[in-house]
mmCIF file of C-alpha atoms and ligand atoms in Angstrom:
data_model
loop_
_atom_site.group_PDB
_atom_site.id
_atom_site.type_symbol
_atom_site.label_atom_id
_atom_site.label_comp_id
_atom_site.label_asym_id
_atom_site.label_seq_id
_atom_site.Cartn_x
_atom_site.Cartn_y
_atom_site.Cartn_z
ATOM 1 C CA MET S 17 -70.712 20.779 -9.498
ATOM 2 C CA ASP S 18 -67.669 22.942 -10.126
ATOM 3 C CA LYS S 19 -65.066 22.028 -7.511
ATOM 4 C CA GLY S 20 -63.704 25.534 -7.278
ATOM 5 C CA ILE S 21 -67.021 27.070 -6.346
ATOM 6 C CA ILE S 22 -68.567 27.602 -2.945
ATOM 7 C CA TYR S 23 -72.267 28.150 -3.467
ATOM 8 C CA LEU S 24 -73.856 30.325 -0.800
ATOM 9 C CA ASP S 25 -76.971 31.585 -2.542
ATOM 10 C CA HIS S 26 -79.575 28.900 -1.825
ATOM 11 C CA ALA S 27 -82.312 31.501 -1.383
ATOM 12 C CA ALA S 28 -81.867 32.419 -5.051
ATOM 13 C CA THR S 29 -82.110 28.826 -6.198
ATOM 14 C CA THR S 30 -80.851 25.333 -5.461
ATOM 15 C CA TYR S 31 -79.573 22.502 -7.652
ATOM 16 C CA VAL S 32 -81.862 19.526 -8.283
ATOM 17 C CA LYS S 33 -81.057 16.670 -5.898
ATOM 18 C CA PRO S 34 -79.939 13.507 -7.736
ATOM 19 C CA GLU S 35 -82.874 11.485 -6.310
ATOM 20 C CA VAL S 36 -85.250 14.137 -7.588
ATOM 21 C CA PHE S 37 -83.652 14.118 -11.018
ATOM 22 C CA GLU S 38 -83.888 10.310 -11.155
ATOM 23 C CA ALA S 39 -87.587 10.465 -10.313
ATOM 24 C CA MET S 40 -88.161 12.969 -13.123
ATOM 25 C CA LYS S 41 -86.112 11.343 -15.895
ATOM 26 C CA PRO S 42 -88.492 8.672 -17.257
ATOM 27 C CA TRP S 43 -91.244 11.275 -17.585
ATOM 28 C CA PHE S 44 -89.232 13.110 -20.248
ATOM 29 C CA THR S 45 -88.245 10.194 -22.424
ATOM 30 C CA GLU S 46 -90.356 7.120 -21.724
ATOM 31 C CA TYR S 47 -93.695 8.144 -20.287
ATOM 32 C CA TYR S 48 -94.452 11.190 -22.348
ATOM 33 C CA GLY S 49 -98.215 10.817 -22.800
ATOM 34 C CA ASN S 50 -100.397 13.898 -22.490
ATOM 35 C CA PRO S 51 -102.262 13.615 -19.167
ATOM 36 C CA SER S 52 -105.463 14.678 -20.926
ATOM 37 C CA ALA S 53 -105.322 11.770 -23.397
ATOM 38 C CA ILE S 54 -107.543 8.764 -22.752
ATOM 39 C CA TYR S 55 -105.184 5.998 -23.915
ATOM 40 C CA SER S 56 -102.955 4.245 -21.408
ATOM 41 C CA LEU S 57 -99.817 6.355 -22.032
ATOM 42 C CA GLY S 58 -101.851 9.458 -21.196
ATOM 43 C CA ARG S 59 -103.606 7.902 -18.217
ATOM 44 C CA GLN S 60 -100.230 6.941 -16.826
ATOM 45 C CA SER S 61 -99.139 10.592 -16.847
ATOM 46 C CA LYS S 62 -102.449 11.665 -15.336
ATOM 47 C CA LYS S 63 -102.046 9.121 -12.545
ATOM 48 C CA ALA S 64 -98.497 10.323 -11.852
ATOM 49 C CA ILE S 65 -99.444 13.980 -11.548
ATOM 50 C CA GLU S 66 -102.358 13.105 -9.277
ATOM 51 C CA GLU S 67 -99.997 11.114 -7.083
ATOM 52 C CA ALA S 68 -97.647 14.105 -7.008
ATOM 53 C CA ARG S 69 -100.567 16.339 -6.056
ATOM 54 C CA ALA S 70 -101.576 13.977 -3.252
ATOM 55 C CA GLN S 71 -97.993 13.870 -1.989
ATOM 56 C CA ILE S 72 -97.713 17.650 -1.914
ATOM 57 C CA ALA S 73 -101.134 17.965 -0.261
ATOM 58 C CA TYR S 74 -100.113 15.418 2.363
ATOM 59 C CA CYS S 75 -96.900 17.310 3.215
ATOM 60 C CA LEU S 76 -98.758 20.618 3.528
ATOM 61 C CA GLY S 77 -101.738 19.233 5.414
ATOM 62 C CA ALA S 78 -104.111 20.066 2.549
ATOM 63 C CA HIS S 79 -106.618 18.100 0.505
ATOM 64 C CA PRO S 80 -105.364 17.164 -3.005
ATOM 65 C CA THR S 81 -108.194 19.157 -4.631
ATOM 66 C CA GLU S 82 -106.790 22.257 -2.922
ATOM 67 C CA ILE S 83 -103.395 22.051 -4.708
ATOM 68 C CA PHE S 84 -102.993 23.749 -8.090
ATOM 69 C CA PHE S 85 -99.808 23.498 -10.129
ATOM 70 C CA THR S 86 -98.292 26.680 -11.570
ATOM 71 C CA GLY S 87 -95.263 27.613 -13.663
ATOM 72 C CA SER S 88 -93.405 29.336 -10.790
ATOM 73 C CA GLY S 89 -93.674 30.896 -7.379
ATOM 74 C CA THR S 90 -94.170 34.225 -9.122
ATOM 75 C CA GLU S 91 -97.182 32.846 -10.954
ATOM 76 C CA ALA S 92 -98.666 31.397 -7.768
ATOM 77 C CA ASP S 93 -98.328 34.803 -6.068
ATOM 78 C CA ASN S 94 -99.840 36.662 -9.019
ATOM 79 C CA TRP S 95 -102.732 34.261 -9.257
ATOM 80 C CA ALA S 96 -103.459 34.310 -5.528
ATOM 81 C CA ILE S 97 -103.503 38.104 -5.401
ATOM 82 C CA LYS S 98 -105.159 39.105 -8.667
ATOM 83 C CA GLY S 99 -107.417 36.056 -8.719
ATOM 84 C CA THR S 100 -109.003 36.718 -5.335
ATOM 85 C CA ALA S 101 -108.987 40.526 -5.468
ATOM 86 C CA LEU S 102 -110.735 40.575 -8.845
ATOM 87 C CA ALA S 103 -113.210 37.818 -7.944
ATOM 88 C CA ASN S 104 -114.239 39.661 -4.775
ATOM 89 C CA GLN S 105 -114.202 43.244 -6.016
ATOM 90 C CA LYS S 106 -117.957 43.667 -5.615
ATOM 91 C CA LYS S 107 -117.381 43.294 -1.869
ATOM 92 C CA GLY S 108 -114.668 45.949 -1.835
ATOM 93 C CA LYS S 109 -111.489 47.197 -3.436
ATOM 94 C CA HIS S 110 -109.189 47.540 -0.449
ATOM 95 C CA VAL S 111 -106.316 45.087 -0.076
ATOM 96 C CA ILE S 112 -103.396 44.820 2.359
ATOM 97 C CA THR S 113 -99.791 43.680 2.080
ATOM 98 C CA THR S 114 -96.424 44.645 3.601
ATOM 99 C CA VAL S 115 -93.474 46.782 2.552
ATOM 100 C CA ILE S 116 -91.035 43.846 2.553
ATOM 101 C CA GLU S 117 -92.718 41.460 0.115
ATOM 102 C CA HIS S 118 -90.997 39.840 -2.856
ATOM 103 C CA HIS S 119 -91.443 41.697 -6.142
ATOM 104 C CA ALA S 120 -93.808 38.957 -7.339
ATOM 105 C CA VAL S 121 -96.254 40.166 -4.677
ATOM 106 C CA LEU S 122 -95.475 43.895 -4.756
ATOM 107 C CA GLU S 123 -95.864 44.134 -8.526
ATOM 108 C CA ALA S 124 -99.145 42.189 -8.454
ATOM 109 C CA PHE S 125 -100.483 44.744 -5.963
ATOM 110 C CA ASP S 126 -99.114 47.553 -8.155
ATOM 111 C CA PHE S 127 -101.149 46.151 -11.018
ATOM 112 C CA LEU S 128 -104.317 46.129 -8.907
ATOM 113 C CA ARG S 129 -103.636 49.672 -7.773
ATOM 114 C CA LYS S 130 -102.698 51.194 -11.111
ATOM 115 C CA GLU S 131 -104.840 49.227 -13.551
ATOM 116 C CA GLU S 132 -107.839 48.088 -11.548
ATOM 117 C CA GLY S 133 -108.459 50.976 -9.152
ATOM 118 C CA PHE S 134 -107.727 49.123 -5.912
ATOM 119 C CA GLU S 135 -106.490 50.831 -2.790
ATOM 120 C CA VAL S 136 -103.492 49.112 -1.184
ATOM 121 C CA THR S 137 -102.347 49.477 2.430
ATOM 122 C CA TYR S 138 -98.692 48.570 2.991
ATOM 123 C CA LEU S 139 -98.000 47.434 6.546
ATOM 124 C CA PRO S 140 -94.650 48.566 7.992
ATOM 125 C CA VAL S 141 -92.181 46.290 9.790
ATOM 126 C CA ASN S 142 -90.004 46.898 12.838
ATOM 127 C CA GLU S 143 -86.191 47.091 12.745
ATOM 128 C CA ASN S 144 -85.994 43.277 12.658
ATOM 129 C CA GLY S 145 -88.428 43.002 9.783
ATOM 130 C CA LEU S 146 -91.422 41.810 11.814
ATOM 131 C CA VAL S 147 -95.011 42.856 11.116
ATOM 132 C CA ASN S 148 -96.975 43.962 14.183
ATOM 133 C CA PRO S 149 -100.328 42.094 14.321
ATOM 134 C CA GLU S 150 -101.905 45.206 15.867
ATOM 135 C CA ASP S 151 -101.100 47.100 12.667
ATOM 136 C CA LEU S 152 -102.994 44.517 10.654
ATOM 137 C CA LYS S 153 -105.982 44.718 13.003
ATOM 138 C CA LYS S 154 -106.112 48.484 12.545
ATOM 139 C CA ALA S 155 -105.713 48.321 8.772
ATOM 140 C CA ILE S 156 -108.651 46.000 8.054
ATOM 141 C CA ARG S 157 -111.771 47.890 6.915
ATOM 142 C CA PRO S 158 -115.259 46.784 5.898
ATOM 143 C CA ASP S 159 -114.212 46.912 2.230
ATOM 144 C CA THR S 160 -110.975 44.912 2.719
ATOM 145 C CA THR S 161 -111.021 41.648 0.760
ATOM 146 C CA LEU S 162 -107.444 40.342 0.822
ATOM 147 C CA VAL S 163 -104.337 40.298 3.003
ATOM 148 C CA SER S 164 -101.023 38.969 1.671
ATOM 149 C CA ILE S 165 -98.058 38.609 4.045
ATOM 150 C CA MET S 166 -94.953 36.562 3.287
ATOM 151 C CA TYR S 167 -94.021 33.706 5.594
ATOM 152 C CA ALA S 168 -90.234 34.162 5.506
ATOM 153 C CA ASN S 169 -88.382 37.030 3.902
ATOM 154 C CA ASN S 170 -86.012 36.173 1.057
ATOM 155 C CA GLU S 171 -83.456 38.858 1.928
ATOM 156 C CA ILE S 172 -83.205 38.974 5.702
ATOM 157 C CA GLY S 173 -84.844 35.641 6.576
ATOM 158 C CA THR S 174 -87.325 37.047 9.106
ATOM 159 C CA ILE S 175 -90.215 34.658 9.825
ATOM 160 C CA GLN S 176 -93.618 36.283 10.416
ATOM 161 C CA PRO S 177 -96.186 35.096 12.987
ATOM 162 C CA ILE S 178 -98.406 33.848 10.160
ATOM 163 C CA HIS S 179 -100.886 31.937 12.290
ATOM 164 C CA GLU S 180 -101.638 34.997 14.387
ATOM 165 C CA LEU S 181 -101.857 37.284 11.350
ATOM 166 C CA ALA S 182 -104.068 34.855 9.411
ATOM 167 C CA SER S 183 -106.433 34.514 12.380
ATOM 168 C CA ILE S 184 -106.916 38.273 12.498
ATOM 169 C CA ALA S 185 -107.869 38.369 8.819
ATOM 170 C CA ARG S 186 -110.093 35.320 8.993
ATOM 171 C CA GLU S 187 -111.987 36.602 12.015
ATOM 172 C CA LYS S 188 -112.992 39.560 9.879
ATOM 173 C CA GLY S 189 -113.847 37.378 6.891
ATOM 174 C CA VAL S 190 -110.869 38.607 4.853
ATOM 175 C CA VAL S 191 -108.991 36.173 2.587
ATOM 176 C CA PHE S 192 -105.395 35.545 3.730
ATOM 177 C CA HIS S 193 -102.535 34.653 1.380
ATOM 178 C CA THR S 194 -98.951 33.897 2.325
ATOM 179 C CA ASP S 195 -95.960 33.712 -0.012
ATOM 180 C CA SER S 196 -94.174 30.778 1.601
ATOM 181 C CA VAL S 197 -91.636 30.263 -1.184
ATOM 182 C CA GLN S 198 -88.702 30.778 1.225
ATOM 183 C CA ALA S 199 -90.283 28.957 4.140
ATOM 184 C CA ILE S 200 -91.094 25.669 2.405
ATOM 185 C CA GLY S 201 -88.280 23.172 2.799
ATOM 186 C CA ASN S 202 -86.802 25.207 5.665
ATOM 187 C CA ILE S 203 -89.594 25.022 8.220
ATOM 188 C CA ALA S 204 -92.553 22.662 8.610
ATOM 189 C CA VAL S 205 -95.376 24.443 6.824
ATOM 190 C CA ASN S 206 -98.889 23.122 7.437
ATOM 191 C CA VAL S 207 -101.817 25.035 5.965
ATOM 192 C CA LYS S 208 -104.337 23.759 8.513
ATOM 193 C CA GLU S 209 -102.177 24.715 11.486
ATOM 194 C CA LEU S 210 -101.468 28.109 9.946
ATOM 195 C CA ASP S 211 -105.143 28.535 9.032
ATOM 196 C CA VAL S 212 -104.317 30.358 5.778
ATOM 197 C CA ASP S 213 -106.541 30.476 2.686
ATOM 198 C CA LEU S 214 -103.860 30.655 0.017
ATOM 199 C CA LEU S 215 -100.174 29.688 0.073
ATOM 200 C CA SER S 216 -97.520 29.800 -2.669
ATOM 201 C CA LEU S 217 -94.490 27.576 -3.155
ATOM 202 C CA SER S 218 -91.774 27.058 -5.758
ATOM 203 C CA ALA S 219 -89.837 23.824 -6.346
ATOM 204 C CA HIS S 220 -86.444 25.315 -7.212
ATOM 205 C CA LYS S 221 -86.087 26.786 -3.720
ATOM 206 C CA PHE S 222 -86.077 23.320 -2.123
ATOM 207 C CA TYR S 223 -83.850 21.235 -4.437
ATOM 208 C CA GLY S 224 -86.541 20.684 -7.051
ATOM 209 C CA PRO S 225 -86.639 21.832 -10.680
ATOM 210 C CA LYS S 226 -87.064 25.411 -11.890
ATOM 211 C CA GLY S 227 -90.220 26.535 -13.632
ATOM 212 C CA VAL S 228 -92.736 24.744 -11.446
ATOM 213 C CA GLY S 229 -94.637 25.873 -8.386
ATOM 214 C CA ALA S 230 -97.960 25.402 -6.671
ATOM 215 C CA LEU S 231 -100.732 27.353 -5.055
ATOM 216 C CA TYR S 232 -102.749 25.983 -2.161
ATOM 217 C CA VAL S 233 -106.316 27.276 -2.363
ATOM 218 C CA ARG S 234 -108.547 26.480 0.572
ATOM 219 C CA LYS S 235 -111.799 24.814 -0.483
ATOM 220 C CA GLY S 236 -114.511 27.421 -1.053
ATOM 221 C CA ILE S 237 -112.234 30.402 -1.782
ATOM 222 C CA LYS S 238 -113.617 32.458 -4.634
ATOM 223 C CA MET S 239 -111.011 33.066 -7.340
ATOM 224 C CA GLU S 240 -110.737 33.941 -10.998
ATOM 225 C CA SER S 241 -109.076 31.377 -13.256
ATOM 226 C CA PHE S 242 -105.562 32.456 -14.121
ATOM 227 C CA ILE S 243 -105.038 31.008 -17.571
ATOM 228 C CA HIS S 244 -107.918 30.206 -19.886
ATOM 229 C CA GLY S 245 -107.819 27.302 -22.306
ATOM 230 C CA GLY S 246 -108.101 23.592 -21.622
ATOM 231 C CA ALA S 247 -109.597 21.845 -18.632
ATOM 232 C CA GLN S 248 -106.316 21.266 -16.797
ATOM 233 C CA GLU S 249 -106.123 22.089 -13.069
ATOM 234 C CA ARG S 250 -109.891 21.914 -12.929
ATOM 235 C CA LYS S 251 -110.174 24.644 -15.544
ATOM 236 C CA ARG S 252 -108.457 27.184 -13.314
ATOM 237 C CA ARG S 253 -104.980 27.098 -14.792
ATOM 238 C CA ALA S 254 -105.112 25.783 -18.338
ATOM 239 C CA GLY S 255 -102.132 24.367 -20.236
ATOM 240 C CA THR S 256 -100.647 20.901 -20.566
ATOM 241 C CA GLU S 257 -99.115 19.974 -17.250
ATOM 242 C CA ASN S 258 -95.361 20.034 -16.647
ATOM 243 C CA VAL S 259 -95.365 16.319 -15.832
ATOM 244 C CA PRO S 260 -91.646 15.832 -15.001
ATOM 245 C CA GLY S 261 -91.701 19.157 -13.134
ATOM 246 C CA VAL S 262 -94.564 18.337 -10.791
ATOM 247 C CA ILE S 263 -93.155 14.864 -10.166
ATOM 248 C CA GLY S 264 -89.818 16.463 -9.287
ATOM 249 C CA MET S 265 -91.517 19.002 -7.035
ATOM 250 C CA ALA S 266 -93.356 16.274 -5.121
ATOM 251 C CA ALA S 267 -90.171 14.208 -4.728
ATOM 252 C CA ALA S 268 -88.209 17.249 -3.532
ATOM 253 C CA LEU S 269 -90.902 18.240 -1.051
ATOM 254 C CA LYS S 270 -91.074 14.756 0.428
ATOM 255 C CA LEU S 271 -87.280 14.672 0.839
ATOM 256 C CA ALA S 272 -87.366 18.105 2.437
ATOM 257 C CA TYR S 273 -90.049 17.118 4.941
ATOM 258 C CA ASP S 274 -88.341 13.806 5.770
ATOM 259 C CA ASN S 275 -85.044 15.581 6.527
ATOM 260 C CA LEU S 276 -86.268 18.856 7.963
ATOM 261 C CA GLU S 277 -84.796 18.509 11.431
ATOM 262 C CA ASP S 278 -81.298 17.458 10.338
ATOM 263 C CA TYR S 279 -81.306 20.096 7.623
ATOM 264 C CA ASN S 280 -82.290 22.797 10.085
ATOM 265 C CA ASN S 281 -79.660 21.755 12.577
ATOM 266 C CA HIS S 282 -76.967 21.727 9.903
ATOM 267 C CA LEU S 283 -77.881 25.177 8.566
ATOM 268 C CA GLY S 284 -78.294 26.589 12.071
ATOM 269 C CA LYS S 285 -74.784 25.476 13.023
ATOM 270 C CA LEU S 286 -73.239 27.029 9.918
ATOM 271 C CA SER S 287 -75.110 30.313 10.413
ATOM 272 C CA SER S 288 -74.181 30.595 14.090
ATOM 273 C CA ARG S 289 -70.537 29.907 13.331
ATOM 274 C CA PHE S 290 -70.539 32.481 10.554
ATOM 275 C CA ILE S 291 -72.330 35.170 12.590
ATOM 276 C CA GLU S 292 -70.115 34.687 15.626
ATOM 277 C CA LYS S 293 -66.864 34.858 13.668
ATOM 278 C CA VAL S 294 -67.846 37.881 11.616
ATOM 279 C CA LEU S 295 -68.990 39.868 14.647
ATOM 280 C CA GLU S 296 -65.767 38.914 16.414
ATOM 281 C CA ARG S 297 -63.376 39.734 13.587
ATOM 282 C CA ILE S 298 -64.861 42.461 11.421
ATOM 283 C CA PRO S 299 -65.712 45.873 12.900
ATOM 284 C CA TYR S 300 -68.624 48.117 11.864
ATOM 285 C CA VAL S 301 -71.001 45.387 10.766
ATOM 286 C CA HIS S 302 -74.701 45.064 11.390
ATOM 287 C CA LEU S 303 -76.665 41.804 11.366
ATOM 288 C CA ASN S 304 -79.976 42.353 9.594
ATOM 289 C CA GLY S 305 -83.215 40.600 10.491
ATOM 290 C CA ASP S 306 -84.480 39.032 13.683
ATOM 291 C CA ARG S 307 -81.954 37.073 15.744
ATOM 292 C CA GLU S 308 -84.499 34.386 16.737
ATOM 293 C CA GLN S 309 -87.380 34.502 14.255
ATOM 294 C CA ARG S 310 -85.322 33.778 11.160
ATOM 295 C CA LEU S 311 -84.656 31.098 8.580
ATOM 296 C CA PRO S 312 -81.861 28.835 9.837
ATOM 297 C CA GLY S 313 -79.725 29.209 6.710
ATOM 298 C CA ASN S 314 -80.052 32.956 6.110
ATOM 299 C CA VAL S 315 -77.472 35.498 7.251
ATOM 300 C CA ASN S 316 -77.609 39.108 6.076
ATOM 301 C CA PHE S 317 -74.895 41.557 7.095
ATOM 302 C CA SER S 318 -74.340 45.206 6.295
ATOM 303 C CA PHE S 319 -70.702 46.288 6.251
ATOM 304 C CA ARG S 320 -70.188 50.003 6.685
ATOM 305 C CA PHE S 321 -67.870 51.767 4.219
ATOM 306 C CA VAL S 322 -68.182 48.913 1.752
ATOM 307 C CA GLU S 323 -69.969 48.762 -1.565
ATOM 308 C CA GLY S 324 -72.005 45.569 -1.905
ATOM 309 C CA GLU S 325 -71.414 45.032 -5.613
ATOM 310 C CA SER S 326 -67.633 45.283 -5.235
ATOM 311 C CA LEU S 327 -67.789 42.886 -2.326
ATOM 312 C CA LEU S 328 -69.704 40.363 -4.440
ATOM 313 C CA LEU S 329 -67.320 40.620 -7.361
ATOM 314 C CA MET S 330 -64.289 40.153 -5.151
ATOM 315 C CA LEU S 331 -65.902 37.188 -3.409
ATOM 316 C CA ASP S 332 -66.651 35.712 -6.829
ATOM 317 C CA MET S 333 -62.960 35.979 -7.736
ATOM 318 C CA LYS S 334 -62.310 33.810 -4.666
ATOM 319 C CA GLY S 335 -64.891 31.266 -5.793
ATOM 320 C CA ILE S 336 -67.651 32.395 -3.449
ATOM 321 C CA GLN S 337 -71.129 32.830 -4.914
ATOM 322 C CA ALA S 338 -73.311 35.038 -2.743
ATOM 323 C CA SER S 339 -75.928 37.746 -3.088
ATOM 324 C CA SER S 340 -75.829 41.451 -2.300
ATOM 325 C CA GLY S 341 -79.073 41.029 -0.429
ATOM 326 C CA SER S 342 -80.389 43.885 -2.442
ATOM 327 C CA ALA S 343 -82.179 41.621 -4.910
ATOM 328 C CA CYS S 344 -81.297 44.405 -7.288
ATOM 329 C CA THR S 345 -82.864 44.068 -10.664
ATOM 330 C CA SER S 346 -79.865 44.399 -12.934
ATOM 331 C CA GLY S 347 -78.938 47.945 -13.739
ATOM 332 C CA SER S 348 -80.774 49.446 -10.787
ATOM 333 C CA LEU S 349 -78.613 51.061 -8.147
ATOM 334 C CA ASP S 350 -81.431 51.506 -5.658
ATOM 335 C CA PRO S 351 -80.759 49.692 -2.427
ATOM 336 C CA SER S 352 -83.119 46.915 -1.398
ATOM 337 C CA HIS S 353 -86.618 47.983 -0.358
ATOM 338 C CA VAL S 354 -86.424 45.457 2.464
ATOM 339 C CA LEU S 355 -83.239 46.916 3.971
ATOM 340 C CA LEU S 356 -84.652 50.433 3.726
ATOM 341 C CA ALA S 357 -87.903 49.221 5.343
ATOM 342 C CA ILE S 358 -86.021 47.974 8.420
ATOM 343 C CA GLY S 359 -84.532 51.421 8.773
ATOM 344 C CA LEU S 360 -81.065 51.165 7.221
ATOM 345 C CA SER S 361 -79.696 54.276 5.556
ATOM 346 C CA HIS S 362 -78.978 54.108 1.824
ATOM 347 C CA GLU S 363 -75.265 54.094 2.545
ATOM 348 C CA ILE S 364 -75.387 51.162 4.936
ATOM 349 C CA ALA S 365 -77.921 49.218 2.866
ATOM 350 C CA HIS S 366 -75.528 49.418 -0.096
ATOM 351 C CA GLY S 367 -72.890 47.478 1.822
ATOM 352 C CA SER S 368 -75.040 44.413 2.377
ATOM 353 C CA LEU S 369 -74.283 40.774 1.834
ATOM 354 C CA ARG S 370 -76.750 37.891 1.916
ATOM 355 C CA ILE S 371 -75.401 34.415 2.591
ATOM 356 C CA THR S 372 -77.850 31.513 2.376
ATOM 357 C CA PHE S 373 -76.442 28.114 3.299
ATOM 358 C CA GLY S 374 -77.467 24.744 1.891
ATOM 359 C CA GLU S 375 -77.119 21.054 2.637
ATOM 360 C CA LYS S 376 -73.626 20.616 1.173
ATOM 361 C CA ASN S 377 -71.944 23.590 2.805
ATOM 362 C CA THR S 378 -69.385 22.808 5.490
ATOM 363 C CA GLU S 379 -67.758 24.460 8.495
ATOM 364 C CA GLU S 380 -64.501 24.636 6.532
ATOM 365 C CA GLU S 381 -66.306 26.669 3.898
ATOM 366 C CA VAL S 382 -67.624 29.015 6.580
ATOM 367 C CA ASP S 383 -64.087 29.530 7.872
ATOM 368 C CA TYR S 384 -62.779 30.191 4.381
ATOM 369 C CA LEU S 385 -65.650 32.624 3.837
ATOM 370 C CA VAL S 386 -64.838 34.543 7.022
ATOM 371 C CA ASP S 387 -61.111 34.737 6.202
ATOM 372 C CA THR S 388 -61.883 35.928 2.696
ATOM 373 C CA LEU S 389 -64.464 38.436 3.861
ATOM 374 C CA GLU S 390 -62.143 39.911 6.455
ATOM 375 C CA GLU S 391 -59.479 40.407 3.813
ATOM 376 C CA ILE S 392 -61.807 41.906 1.196
ATOM 377 C CA VAL S 393 -63.647 44.212 3.583
ATOM 378 C CA GLU S 394 -60.335 45.570 4.808
ATOM 379 C CA LYS S 395 -59.144 46.101 1.249
ATOM 380 C CA LEU S 396 -62.343 47.888 0.198
ATOM 381 C CA ARG S 397 -62.369 50.082 3.271
ATOM 382 C CA LYS S 398 -58.792 51.156 2.583
ATOM 383 C CA MET S 399 -60.041 52.493 -0.750
ATOM 384 C CA SER S 400 -63.013 54.307 0.780
ATOM 385 C CA PRO S 401 -62.672 58.060 1.399
ATOM 386 C CA LEU S 402 -65.600 57.848 3.820
ATOM 387 C CA TYR S 403 -63.751 55.289 5.877
ATOM 388 C CA GLU S 404 -60.582 57.355 5.862
ATOM 389 C CA GLU S 405 -62.494 60.327 7.168
ATOM 390 C CA PHE S 406 -64.300 58.221 9.755
ATOM 391 C CA VAL S 407 -61.004 56.835 11.077
ATOM 392 C CA LYS S 408 -59.516 60.340 11.245
ATOM 393 C CA ASN S 409 -62.451 61.559 13.334
ATOM 394 C CA HIS S 410 -62.528 58.631 15.750
HETATM 395 C C1 LIG B 515 -88.012 33.012 -5.282
HETATM 396 C C2 LIG B 515 -89.170 33.676 -4.668
HETATM 397 C C3 LIG B 515 -90.344 33.915 -5.393
HETATM 398 C C4 LIG B 515 -90.447 33.632 -6.869
HETATM 399 O O1 LIG B 515 -90.456 32.262 -7.178
HETATM 400 P P1 LIG B 515 -90.041 31.819 -8.669
HETATM 401 O O2 LIG B 515 -90.426 30.387 -8.738
HETATM 402 O O3 LIG B 515 -88.582 32.041 -8.786
HETATM 403 O O4 LIG B 515 -90.828 32.659 -9.602
HETATM 404 C C5 LIG B 515 -91.395 34.508 -4.743
HETATM 405 N N1 LIG B 515 -91.328 34.828 -3.442
HETATM 406 C C6 LIG B 515 -90.226 34.602 -2.711
HETATM 407 C C7 LIG B 515 -90.221 34.968 -1.264
HETATM 408 C C8 LIG B 515 -89.106 34.031 -3.299
HETATM 409 O O5 LIG B 515 -88.017 33.829 -2.567
#
């Protein structure tokens, strides 16, 4: 890794851990048989992906036949949502999600709404980004077939009470999906304890390779196949398997589960140090998300009188790689839908910064980050006419 760079954007992606890369390597060059082939080179690949499936199932508390490999977290979300909504549309065309979902979920619901005539209810969140279970109870109707609520938010880190929410849906016979892409690798996710029907994950968010994910589908859930073709993934998601990818995903998940407690403690310490120092040293900041119910490595601040993009560029010049927390699709100047949903004004939402820590970050890096931030925020505020006016009036 580049020595001059401090990487603080682990919610966007992570590097592949060396152990994971080692586990993947032979499956590119040596054992390249097609898992569908009947000769030994093929059977070897088939055996390896089934072992990876069993490993992933074991970590999640699922049965191996309930794990389906996908090409990304986005694909797992799309499949879960469109696959169940379309398969159950004779029962009803009302579906429920929240206003703070990842675009992979929101756009899948948009498709159902615009192209397939579904009605979508979007649950609100409170100022910390939490869904109120009572709101879900009230929203479920006789024609509701699906609820999708994310486990942990990618921008502000808020963790939802998924078990409670899933129970409400299941009591009414409604299928419950959770996008747990941010949660996996950060908290112990167990599908049986959560009692969910569908759950998405993506390897590159927990030190595995990019371009591979999985969907847990509880036995008996009615779903359309996502990709039609060969018999792979029990005919539900055709296409020759990404053998090195799924092996890497399984290795990364096992490492994550084995080290969860230490990892959490490490990230928690860095976040607390960062939050404390920023609140102590920089005025007019707001910590976004829930103080308790949040991912240990996620910190999202809004700095008043600061423009997020400028902040990011100036941090980059100091070697710090972070995110504006706006998950802005390039070119769009709209502030994040998540920050607006928790009640921030456009102006404040624009001055947001998302820091997501990872295993290699250190306390020294946090201190350097705080020093740098203090300097940059001061500089940017000095250039802001709004700030000048605010200071004059106070
Ligand atoms: C990253 C992410 C996704 C998308 O996963 P990809 O594998 O990058 O497609 C979906 N949901 C959440 C919450 C994410 O953080």
